[in-house]
XYZ file of C-alpha atoms in Angstrom:
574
model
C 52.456 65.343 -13.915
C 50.429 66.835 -10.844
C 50.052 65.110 -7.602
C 48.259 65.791 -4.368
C 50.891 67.401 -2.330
C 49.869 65.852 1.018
C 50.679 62.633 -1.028
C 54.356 63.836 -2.282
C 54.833 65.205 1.612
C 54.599 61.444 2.325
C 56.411 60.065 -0.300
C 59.090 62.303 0.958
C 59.016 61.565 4.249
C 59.668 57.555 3.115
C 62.008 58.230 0.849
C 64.036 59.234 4.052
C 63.295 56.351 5.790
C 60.354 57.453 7.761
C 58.086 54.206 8.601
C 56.315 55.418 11.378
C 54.639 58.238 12.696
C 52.599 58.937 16.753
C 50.059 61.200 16.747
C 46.062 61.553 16.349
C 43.679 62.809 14.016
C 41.739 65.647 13.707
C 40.182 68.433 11.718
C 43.007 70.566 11.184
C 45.547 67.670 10.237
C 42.690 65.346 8.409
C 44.299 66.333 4.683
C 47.694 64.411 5.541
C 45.748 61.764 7.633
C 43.994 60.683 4.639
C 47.483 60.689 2.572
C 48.561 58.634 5.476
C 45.576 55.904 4.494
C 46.757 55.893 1.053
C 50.488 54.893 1.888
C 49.864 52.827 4.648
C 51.791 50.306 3.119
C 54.888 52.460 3.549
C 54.515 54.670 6.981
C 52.670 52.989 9.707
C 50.220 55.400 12.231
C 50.411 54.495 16.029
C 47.600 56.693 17.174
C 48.090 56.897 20.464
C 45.437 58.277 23.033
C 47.820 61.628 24.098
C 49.791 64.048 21.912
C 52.103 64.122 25.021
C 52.639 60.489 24.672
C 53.244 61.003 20.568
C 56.361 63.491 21.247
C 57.429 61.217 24.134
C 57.358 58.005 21.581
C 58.784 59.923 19.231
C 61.634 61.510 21.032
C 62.530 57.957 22.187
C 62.725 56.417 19.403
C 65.046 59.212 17.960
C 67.071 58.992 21.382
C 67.053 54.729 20.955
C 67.952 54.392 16.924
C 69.875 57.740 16.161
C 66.907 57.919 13.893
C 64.151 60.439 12.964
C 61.162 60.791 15.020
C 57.692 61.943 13.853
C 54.531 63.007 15.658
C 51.891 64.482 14.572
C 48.704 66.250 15.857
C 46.212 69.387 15.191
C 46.604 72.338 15.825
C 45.860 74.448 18.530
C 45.324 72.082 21.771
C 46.550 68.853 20.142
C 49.951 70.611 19.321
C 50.470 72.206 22.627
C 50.599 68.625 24.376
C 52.769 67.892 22.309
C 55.318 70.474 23.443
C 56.799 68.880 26.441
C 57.751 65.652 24.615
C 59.296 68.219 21.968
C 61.057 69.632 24.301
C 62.471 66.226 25.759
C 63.880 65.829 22.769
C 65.340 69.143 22.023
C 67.270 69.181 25.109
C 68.490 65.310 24.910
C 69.720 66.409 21.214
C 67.386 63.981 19.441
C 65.771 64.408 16.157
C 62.245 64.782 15.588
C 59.772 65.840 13.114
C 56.707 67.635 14.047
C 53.831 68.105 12.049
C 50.839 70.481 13.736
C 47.654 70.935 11.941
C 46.088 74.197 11.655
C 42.560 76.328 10.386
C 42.888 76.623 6.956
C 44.489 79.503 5.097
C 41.793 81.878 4.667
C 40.947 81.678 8.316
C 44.374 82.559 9.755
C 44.881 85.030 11.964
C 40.569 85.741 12.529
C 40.750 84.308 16.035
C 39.024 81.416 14.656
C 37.984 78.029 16.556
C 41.425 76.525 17.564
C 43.672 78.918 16.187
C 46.641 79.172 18.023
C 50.205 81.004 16.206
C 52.037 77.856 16.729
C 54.815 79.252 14.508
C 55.546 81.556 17.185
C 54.982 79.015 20.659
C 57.200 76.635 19.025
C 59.850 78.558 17.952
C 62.037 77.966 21.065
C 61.563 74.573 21.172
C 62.393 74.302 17.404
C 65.898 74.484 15.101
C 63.430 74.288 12.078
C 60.108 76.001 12.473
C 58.040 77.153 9.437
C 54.101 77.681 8.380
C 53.095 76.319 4.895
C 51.553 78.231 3.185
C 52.314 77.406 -1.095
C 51.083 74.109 -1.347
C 54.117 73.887 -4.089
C 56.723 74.487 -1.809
C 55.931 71.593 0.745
C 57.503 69.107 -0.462
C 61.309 70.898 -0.809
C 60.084 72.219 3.203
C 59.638 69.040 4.671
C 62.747 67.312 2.975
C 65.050 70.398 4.483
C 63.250 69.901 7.733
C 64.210 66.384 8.101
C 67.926 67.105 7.172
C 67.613 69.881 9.462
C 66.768 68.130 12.540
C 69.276 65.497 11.468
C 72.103 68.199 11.771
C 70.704 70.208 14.297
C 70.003 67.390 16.254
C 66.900 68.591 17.350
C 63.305 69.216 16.942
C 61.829 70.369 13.470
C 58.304 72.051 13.274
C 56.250 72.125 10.185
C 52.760 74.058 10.917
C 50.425 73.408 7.958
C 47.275 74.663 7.226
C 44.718 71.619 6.009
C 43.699 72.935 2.866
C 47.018 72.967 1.559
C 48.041 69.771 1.409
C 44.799 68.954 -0.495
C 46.463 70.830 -3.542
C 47.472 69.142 -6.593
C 50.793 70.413 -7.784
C 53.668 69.876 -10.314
C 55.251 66.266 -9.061
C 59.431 67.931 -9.991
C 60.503 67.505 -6.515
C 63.439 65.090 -5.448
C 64.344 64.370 -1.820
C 67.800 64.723 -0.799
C 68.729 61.415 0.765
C 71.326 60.579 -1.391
C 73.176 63.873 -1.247
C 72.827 64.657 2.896
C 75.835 64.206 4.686
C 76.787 64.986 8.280
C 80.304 67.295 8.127
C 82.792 65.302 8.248
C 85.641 67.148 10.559
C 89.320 66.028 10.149
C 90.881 64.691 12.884
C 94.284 66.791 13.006
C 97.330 64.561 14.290
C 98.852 66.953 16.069
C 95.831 67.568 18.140
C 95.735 63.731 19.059
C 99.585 64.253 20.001
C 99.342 66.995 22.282
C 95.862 65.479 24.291
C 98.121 62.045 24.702
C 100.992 64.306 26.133
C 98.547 65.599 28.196
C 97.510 62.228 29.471
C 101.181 61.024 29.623
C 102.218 63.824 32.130
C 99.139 63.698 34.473
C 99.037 60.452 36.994
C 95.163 60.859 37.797
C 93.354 60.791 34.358
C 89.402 60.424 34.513
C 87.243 60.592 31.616
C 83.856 61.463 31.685
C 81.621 59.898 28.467
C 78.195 60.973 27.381
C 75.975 60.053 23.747
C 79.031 61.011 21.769
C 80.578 57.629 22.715
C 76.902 55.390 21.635
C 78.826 54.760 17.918
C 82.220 54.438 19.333
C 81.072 51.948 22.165
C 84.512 49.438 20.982
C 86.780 52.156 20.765
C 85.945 54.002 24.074
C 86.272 50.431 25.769
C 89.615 49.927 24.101
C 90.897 53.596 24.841
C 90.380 52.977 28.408
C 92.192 49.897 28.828
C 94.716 50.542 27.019
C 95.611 53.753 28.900
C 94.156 52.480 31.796
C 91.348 55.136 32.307
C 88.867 54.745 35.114
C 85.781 56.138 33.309
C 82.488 58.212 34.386
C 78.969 58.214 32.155
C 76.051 60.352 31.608
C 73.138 58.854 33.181
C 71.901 59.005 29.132
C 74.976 56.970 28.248
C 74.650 54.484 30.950
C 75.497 51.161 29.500
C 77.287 52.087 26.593
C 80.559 50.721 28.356
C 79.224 47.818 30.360
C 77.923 48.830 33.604
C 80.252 46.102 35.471
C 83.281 46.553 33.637
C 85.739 47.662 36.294
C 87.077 50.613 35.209
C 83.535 51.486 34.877
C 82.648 54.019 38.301
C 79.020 54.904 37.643
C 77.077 58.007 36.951
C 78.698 61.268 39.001
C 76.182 63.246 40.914
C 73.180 63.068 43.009
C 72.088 59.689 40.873
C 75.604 58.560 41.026
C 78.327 56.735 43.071
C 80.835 57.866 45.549
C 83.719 56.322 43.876
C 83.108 58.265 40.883
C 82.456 61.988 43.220
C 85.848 60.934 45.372
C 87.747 60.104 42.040
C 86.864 63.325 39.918
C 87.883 65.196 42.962
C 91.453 62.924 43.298
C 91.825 63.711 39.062
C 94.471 65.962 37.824
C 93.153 65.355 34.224
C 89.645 65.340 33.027
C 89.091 63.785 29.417
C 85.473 64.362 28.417
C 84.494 62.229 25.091
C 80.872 63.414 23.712
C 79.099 64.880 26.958
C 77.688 68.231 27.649
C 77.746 67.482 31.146
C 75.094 70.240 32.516
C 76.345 69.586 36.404
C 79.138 71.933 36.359
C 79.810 71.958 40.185
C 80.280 68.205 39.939
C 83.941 68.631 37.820
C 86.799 69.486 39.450
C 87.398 72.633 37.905
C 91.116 72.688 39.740
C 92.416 70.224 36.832
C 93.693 70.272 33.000
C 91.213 69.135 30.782
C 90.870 67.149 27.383
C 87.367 67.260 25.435
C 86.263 65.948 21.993
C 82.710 66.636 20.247
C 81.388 66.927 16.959
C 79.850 70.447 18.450
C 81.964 72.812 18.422
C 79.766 75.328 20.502
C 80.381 72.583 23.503
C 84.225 73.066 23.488
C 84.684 74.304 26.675
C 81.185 75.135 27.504
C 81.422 73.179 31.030
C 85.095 73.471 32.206
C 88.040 75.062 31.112
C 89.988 73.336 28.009
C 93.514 72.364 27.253
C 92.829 70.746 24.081
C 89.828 70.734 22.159
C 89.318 68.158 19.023
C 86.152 68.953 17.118
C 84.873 65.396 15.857
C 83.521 62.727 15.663
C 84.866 60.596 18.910
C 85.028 57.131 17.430
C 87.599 58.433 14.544
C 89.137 60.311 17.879
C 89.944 57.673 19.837
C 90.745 55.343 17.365
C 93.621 57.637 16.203
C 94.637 57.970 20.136
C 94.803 54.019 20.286
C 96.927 53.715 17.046
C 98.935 56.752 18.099
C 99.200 56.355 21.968
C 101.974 53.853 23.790
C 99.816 51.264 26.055
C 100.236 52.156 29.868
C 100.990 49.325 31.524
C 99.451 50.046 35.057
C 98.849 52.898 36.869
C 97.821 53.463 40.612
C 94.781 55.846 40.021
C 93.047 53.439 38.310
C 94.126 50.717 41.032
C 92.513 52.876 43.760
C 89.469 53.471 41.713
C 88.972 49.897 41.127
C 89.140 49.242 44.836
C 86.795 52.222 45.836
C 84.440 50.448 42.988
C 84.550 47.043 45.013
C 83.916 48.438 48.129
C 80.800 50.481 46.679
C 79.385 47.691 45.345
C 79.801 45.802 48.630
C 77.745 48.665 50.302
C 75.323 47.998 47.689
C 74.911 44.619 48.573
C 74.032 45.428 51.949
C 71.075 48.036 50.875
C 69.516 45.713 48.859
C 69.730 43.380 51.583
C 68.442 45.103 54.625
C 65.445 43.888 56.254
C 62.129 46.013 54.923
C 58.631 45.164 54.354
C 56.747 45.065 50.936
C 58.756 45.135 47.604
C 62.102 46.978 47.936
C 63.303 49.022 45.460
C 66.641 48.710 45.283
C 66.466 45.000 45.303
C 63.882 45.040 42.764
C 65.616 46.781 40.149
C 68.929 44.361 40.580
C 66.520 41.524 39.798
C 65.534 43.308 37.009
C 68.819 43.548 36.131
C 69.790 40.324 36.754
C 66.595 38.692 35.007
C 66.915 41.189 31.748
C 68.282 39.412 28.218
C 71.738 40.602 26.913
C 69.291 42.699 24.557
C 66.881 44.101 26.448
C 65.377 47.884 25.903
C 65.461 49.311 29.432
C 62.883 52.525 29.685
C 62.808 54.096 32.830
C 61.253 57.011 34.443
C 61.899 60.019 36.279
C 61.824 60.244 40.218
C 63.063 57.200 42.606
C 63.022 55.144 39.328
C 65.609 57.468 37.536
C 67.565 56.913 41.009
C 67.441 53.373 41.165
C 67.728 52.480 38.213
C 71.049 54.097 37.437
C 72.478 52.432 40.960
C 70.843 49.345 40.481
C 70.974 47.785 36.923
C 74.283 46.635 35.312
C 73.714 47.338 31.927
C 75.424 46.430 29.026
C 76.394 47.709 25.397
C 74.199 45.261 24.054
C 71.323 46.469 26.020
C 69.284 49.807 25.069
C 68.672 52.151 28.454
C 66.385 55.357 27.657
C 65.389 57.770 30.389
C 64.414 61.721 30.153
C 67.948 62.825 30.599
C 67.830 66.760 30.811
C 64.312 67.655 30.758
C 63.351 65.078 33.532
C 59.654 64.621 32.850
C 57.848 62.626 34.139
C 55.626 59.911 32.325
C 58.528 59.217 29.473
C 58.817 55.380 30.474
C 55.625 54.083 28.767
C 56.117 56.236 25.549
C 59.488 55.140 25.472
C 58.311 51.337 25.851
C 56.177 52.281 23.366
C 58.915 53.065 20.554
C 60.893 50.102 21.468
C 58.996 48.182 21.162
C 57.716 49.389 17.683
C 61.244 49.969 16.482
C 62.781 47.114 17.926
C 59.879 44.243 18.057
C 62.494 41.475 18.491
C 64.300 42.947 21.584
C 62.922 42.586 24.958
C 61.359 45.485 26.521
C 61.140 46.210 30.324
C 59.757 50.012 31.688
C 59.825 50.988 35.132
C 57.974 54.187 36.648
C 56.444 55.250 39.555
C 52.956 55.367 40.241
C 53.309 59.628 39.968
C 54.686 59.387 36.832
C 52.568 56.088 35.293
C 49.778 57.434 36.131
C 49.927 60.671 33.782
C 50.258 58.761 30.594
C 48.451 55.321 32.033
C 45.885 55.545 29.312
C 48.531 54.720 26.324
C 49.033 51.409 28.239
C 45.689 50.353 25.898
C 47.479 51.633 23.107
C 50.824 49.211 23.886
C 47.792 46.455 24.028
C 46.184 47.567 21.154
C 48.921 47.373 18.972
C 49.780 44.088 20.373
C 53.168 45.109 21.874
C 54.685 42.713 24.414
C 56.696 44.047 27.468
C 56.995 44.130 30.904
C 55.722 47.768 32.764
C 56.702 47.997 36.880
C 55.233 50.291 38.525
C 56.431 51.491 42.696
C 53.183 51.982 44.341
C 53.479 53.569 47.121
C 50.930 56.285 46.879
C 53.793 58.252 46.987
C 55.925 61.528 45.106
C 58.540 59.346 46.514
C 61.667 61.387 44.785
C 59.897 64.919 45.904
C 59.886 63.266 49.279
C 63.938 63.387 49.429
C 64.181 66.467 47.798
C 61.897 68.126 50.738
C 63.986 67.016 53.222
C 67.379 67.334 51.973
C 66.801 70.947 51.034
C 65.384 71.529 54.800
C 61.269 71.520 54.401
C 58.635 69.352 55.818
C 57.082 66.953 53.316
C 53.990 68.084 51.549
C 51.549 67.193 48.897
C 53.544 64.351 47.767
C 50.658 61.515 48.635
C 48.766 59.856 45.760
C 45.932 57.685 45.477
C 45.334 54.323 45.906
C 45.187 52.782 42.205
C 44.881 48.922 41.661
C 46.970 49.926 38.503
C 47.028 45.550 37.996
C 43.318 46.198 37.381
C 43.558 48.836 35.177
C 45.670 46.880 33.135
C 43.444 43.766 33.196
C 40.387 46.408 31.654
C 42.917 47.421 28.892
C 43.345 43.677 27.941
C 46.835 43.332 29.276
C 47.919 41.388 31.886
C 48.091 43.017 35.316
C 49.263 40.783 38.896
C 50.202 42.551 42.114
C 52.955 41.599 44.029
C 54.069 42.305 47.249
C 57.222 41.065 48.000
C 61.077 40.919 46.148
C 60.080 37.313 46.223
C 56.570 37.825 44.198
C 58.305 40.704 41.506
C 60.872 37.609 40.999
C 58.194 34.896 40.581
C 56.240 37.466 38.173
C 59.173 38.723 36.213
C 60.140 35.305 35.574
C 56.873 33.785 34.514
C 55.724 36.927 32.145
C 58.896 37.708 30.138
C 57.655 35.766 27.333
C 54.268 36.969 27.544
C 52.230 37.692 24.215
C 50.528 40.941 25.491
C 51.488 44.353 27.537
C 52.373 43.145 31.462
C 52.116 45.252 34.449
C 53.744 44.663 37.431
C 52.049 47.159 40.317
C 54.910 46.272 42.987
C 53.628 47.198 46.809
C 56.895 49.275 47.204
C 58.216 49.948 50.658
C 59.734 53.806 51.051
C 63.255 53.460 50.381
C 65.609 56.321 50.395
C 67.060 57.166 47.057
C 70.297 58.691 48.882
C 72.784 60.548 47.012
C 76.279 58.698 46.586
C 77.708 61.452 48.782
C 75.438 63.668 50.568
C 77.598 67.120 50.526
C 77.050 69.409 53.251
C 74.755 71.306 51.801
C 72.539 68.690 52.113
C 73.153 67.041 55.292
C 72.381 70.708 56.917
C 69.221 70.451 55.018
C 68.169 66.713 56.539
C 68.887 68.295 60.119
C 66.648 70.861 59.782
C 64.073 68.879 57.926
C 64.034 66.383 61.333
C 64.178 69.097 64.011
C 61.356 70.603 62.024
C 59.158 67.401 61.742
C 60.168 66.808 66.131
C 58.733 70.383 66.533
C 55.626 70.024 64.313
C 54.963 66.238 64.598
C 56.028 65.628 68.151
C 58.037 62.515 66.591
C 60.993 61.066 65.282
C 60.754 61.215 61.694
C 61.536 57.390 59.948
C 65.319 58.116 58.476
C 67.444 55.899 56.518
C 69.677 53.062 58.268
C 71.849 55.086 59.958
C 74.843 53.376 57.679
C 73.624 54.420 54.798
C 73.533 57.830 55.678
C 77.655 57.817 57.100
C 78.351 55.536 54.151
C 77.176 58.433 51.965
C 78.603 61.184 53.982
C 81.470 60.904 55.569
């Protein structure tokens, strides 16, 4: 039997669970658009109104559910915006399908209208990357691409030429859900012994969790209170042990707290469980370390390793709990605690200060505060990133998505986006500031359009807020970092969502409050006052570049430049 193979591409792509794909149409990619109309019953099409937003949506979905993501777009133009959401997800290890359009076969490679060798622009972005060109063969391609980017962990490209998935060909193709499995390493007991020697002979263990932990959320909880671990996360596993658990000390590095900088540098053991921690300088490289991971090309990639378990860390630490004797208190962890309490006393006073307009910091913590136990948090890069992981609690029940290594701005709304459409019964709340809403503001019609409730912030300050900081601390005057003056409450009101302005903590309360249940899209465009994102400890570095960013502005600006509370500034430094 013969069947259209842009139809069996599909029917593949189901078969492996695919329900959903972002993307728009176009000339190049109308052959599996129109397969897409026939199965519409099976795999839904969010067009959105940017390819940028597509890969974004996609990448966070992939990044949210452990799942599969799937854009699509033509070629040429359409599939270079869709690069930097591609790349979001290659570097955040998240698996994605890409499907790019292009001229049809004959025309290849005659510098025809469009053409662009996206086999070769995508091929560093890409652990799968192939052109189609036997109709035949597309089927058995896209099936290995989707358990490639499933074992990769990363982004798989499929370039395909629109006349060939208009070909009829022999149906004898079987996808290979049934038979795909991860590898499956062995834990090896004696490995378990020696890392719990190692903890067992060191006073000052730390460990520092990343993604590896997001299936082993009970076991990492119960590994660290039985041995009584004060523990560290990745800003992209924030939440996976609760935020206010108190063994719990925060992100470590410029987003993070001083207790956990003070405490990595007080460690004599450093047990990393499913992190590729990129901020090297941030470890105490003076100290034994332990460090599990399915990956066996991270094993001491970062810092220098004692004892290195390839696997998978839930099956790790559950052998360390049934293995390991309980510790029944131990004075690290006691001084941690205490350096934890006295942090979040600090915070209290920040968000507390006397200001004018909406303040950040005490916006987000009523955010927090406000947010169901199963809430989708998507937040975006800049003072949002910062805030965000200082300022919400969250919890393991709770979803928190950001653009972890790539940073890119705009991710919030996509990532709203794909919550919302993979998880419609969860709550969904995105924050982002007005530099970064306003590159992908137009998909807000497309969260309306497709009838998906949740609540958007956005800081409006006219402001590059983040690239504010970053001026100063490295020593430079600030610089084209003002925006314009959007009524972004009105733009959402002409989308047909809801849009209110508020201008006080009081207000964002009020409006948070009265729209969570809303039945459409909500945007919140929050009058933000300027509000220092400072690091949890400013390093010298840094506080040389601060006092030569304000001699600078006294000798340019015959002024004072406005600083921080002077508090926060020794707080963070000294």
């Amino acid at each position: 039997m013969k069947v259209r193979a842009s139809d069996k591409m599909i029917d593949i792509m189901s078969q492996w669970g695919i329900n959903n794909i972002f993307g728009l149409p176009g000339d190049s990619v109308d052959t599996t658009i129109d397969a897409m109309y026939r199965a519409q019953d099976r795999i839904k099409f969010t067009h959105v109104l940017h390819e940028e937003v597509a890969a974004l949506s996609a990448a966070a979905q992939a990044k949210l559910t452990g799942k599969i993501g799937v854009c699509l777009s033509i070629g040429g133009p359409g599939a270079i915006h869709l690069l930097n959401g591609l790349y979001d997800a290659k570097m955040d290890h998240a698996p994605v399908l890409a499907i790019l359009g292009q001229v049809q076969s004959k025309m290849l490679n005659t510098d025809f209208f469009q053409e662009v060798d996206t086999h070769v622009l995508f091929d560093d972005v890409a652990v799968y990357n192939k052109l189609i060109m036997d109709p035949q063969s597309l089927p058995r391609i896209v099936d290995e691409a989707i358990r490639t980017a499933y074992s990769k962990q990363g982004v798989a490209v499929l370039t395909i030429p629109d006349d060939i998935p208009d070909h009829m060909i022999q149906d004898n193709f079987t996808a290979n859900v049934d038979n795909f499995k991860i590898e499956d390493y062995q834990v090896d007991d004696d490995e378990i012994k020696k890392a719990l020697h190692l903890m067992e002979i060191h006073s000052n263990p730390i460990v520092l969790a990343g993604t590896g932990i997001r299936n082993a959320k009970k076991e990492t909880r119960e590994f660290i209170e039985k041995f009584k671990l004060p523990i560290i996360q990745t800003m992209p596993a924030k939440g996976m042990v609760d935020d206010d658990h108190p063994y719990n000390l925060g992100q470590l590095g410029k987003l993070g707290t001083k207790p956990a900088f003070e405490m990595m540098q007080k460690a004599d053991l450093l047990i990393m469980l499913g992190t590729d921690y990129p901020y090297a300088p941030y470890l105490n490289h003076k100290i034994d370390a332990i460090q599990v991971d399915i990956n066996g090309d991270k094993l001491g990639k970062r810092h220098r390793v004692n004892v290195a378990i390839q696997g998978e860390t839930k099956e790790v630490l559950q052998r360390m709990i049934d293995l390991g004797d309980e510790v029944e208190s131990r004075a690290f962890l006691d001084t941690a605690i205490n350096h934890m309490s006295q942090w979040r006393s600090w915070m209290e006073d920040v968000i507390n200060k006397k200001h004018d307009g909406v303040l950040p910091s005490k916006m987000f913590r009523t955010l927090s505060k406000q947010a169901e136990a199963n809430a989708v948090f998507s937040i975006d890069v800049g003072t949002s990133t910062a805030f965000g992981a200082r300022f919400i609690d969250a919890k393991s029940t709770q979803k928190y998505t950001i653009s972890a290594w790539l940073g890119t701005m705009g991710c919030a709304l996509p990532g709203a986006i794909a919550s919302k459409m993979v998880m419609p019964e969860r709550p969904v709340y995105a924050v982002a500031g007005d530099g970064a809403f306003s590159m992908v503001m137009q998909d807000f019609a497309t969260a309306v359009r497709y009838h998906l409730p949740m609540v958007i912030t956005v800081l409006n300050n006219k402001l590059l807020a983040f690239i504010e900081y970053e001026q100063q601390s490295a020593g430079q005057q600030n610089y084209g970092i003002s925006l314009p003056d959007i009524d972004f409450a009105k733009f959402a009101e002409a989308c047909g969502g809801i849009g209110i302005t508020v201008t006080s903590n009081e207000e964002y309360e009020a409006a948070l409050k009265k729209y969570h249940n809303a039945d459409r899209p909500v945007l919140i465009n929050a009058a933000v006052t300027d509000e220092a994102p400072l690091p949890g400890k400013i390093v010298i570095d840094e506080a040389k570049g601060y006092a030569k960013f304000g001699f600078g502005h006294v000798i340019d600006k015959k002024s004072i430049p406005e600083l921080p509370p002077m508090k926060e500034i020794l707080r963070s430094f000294l």
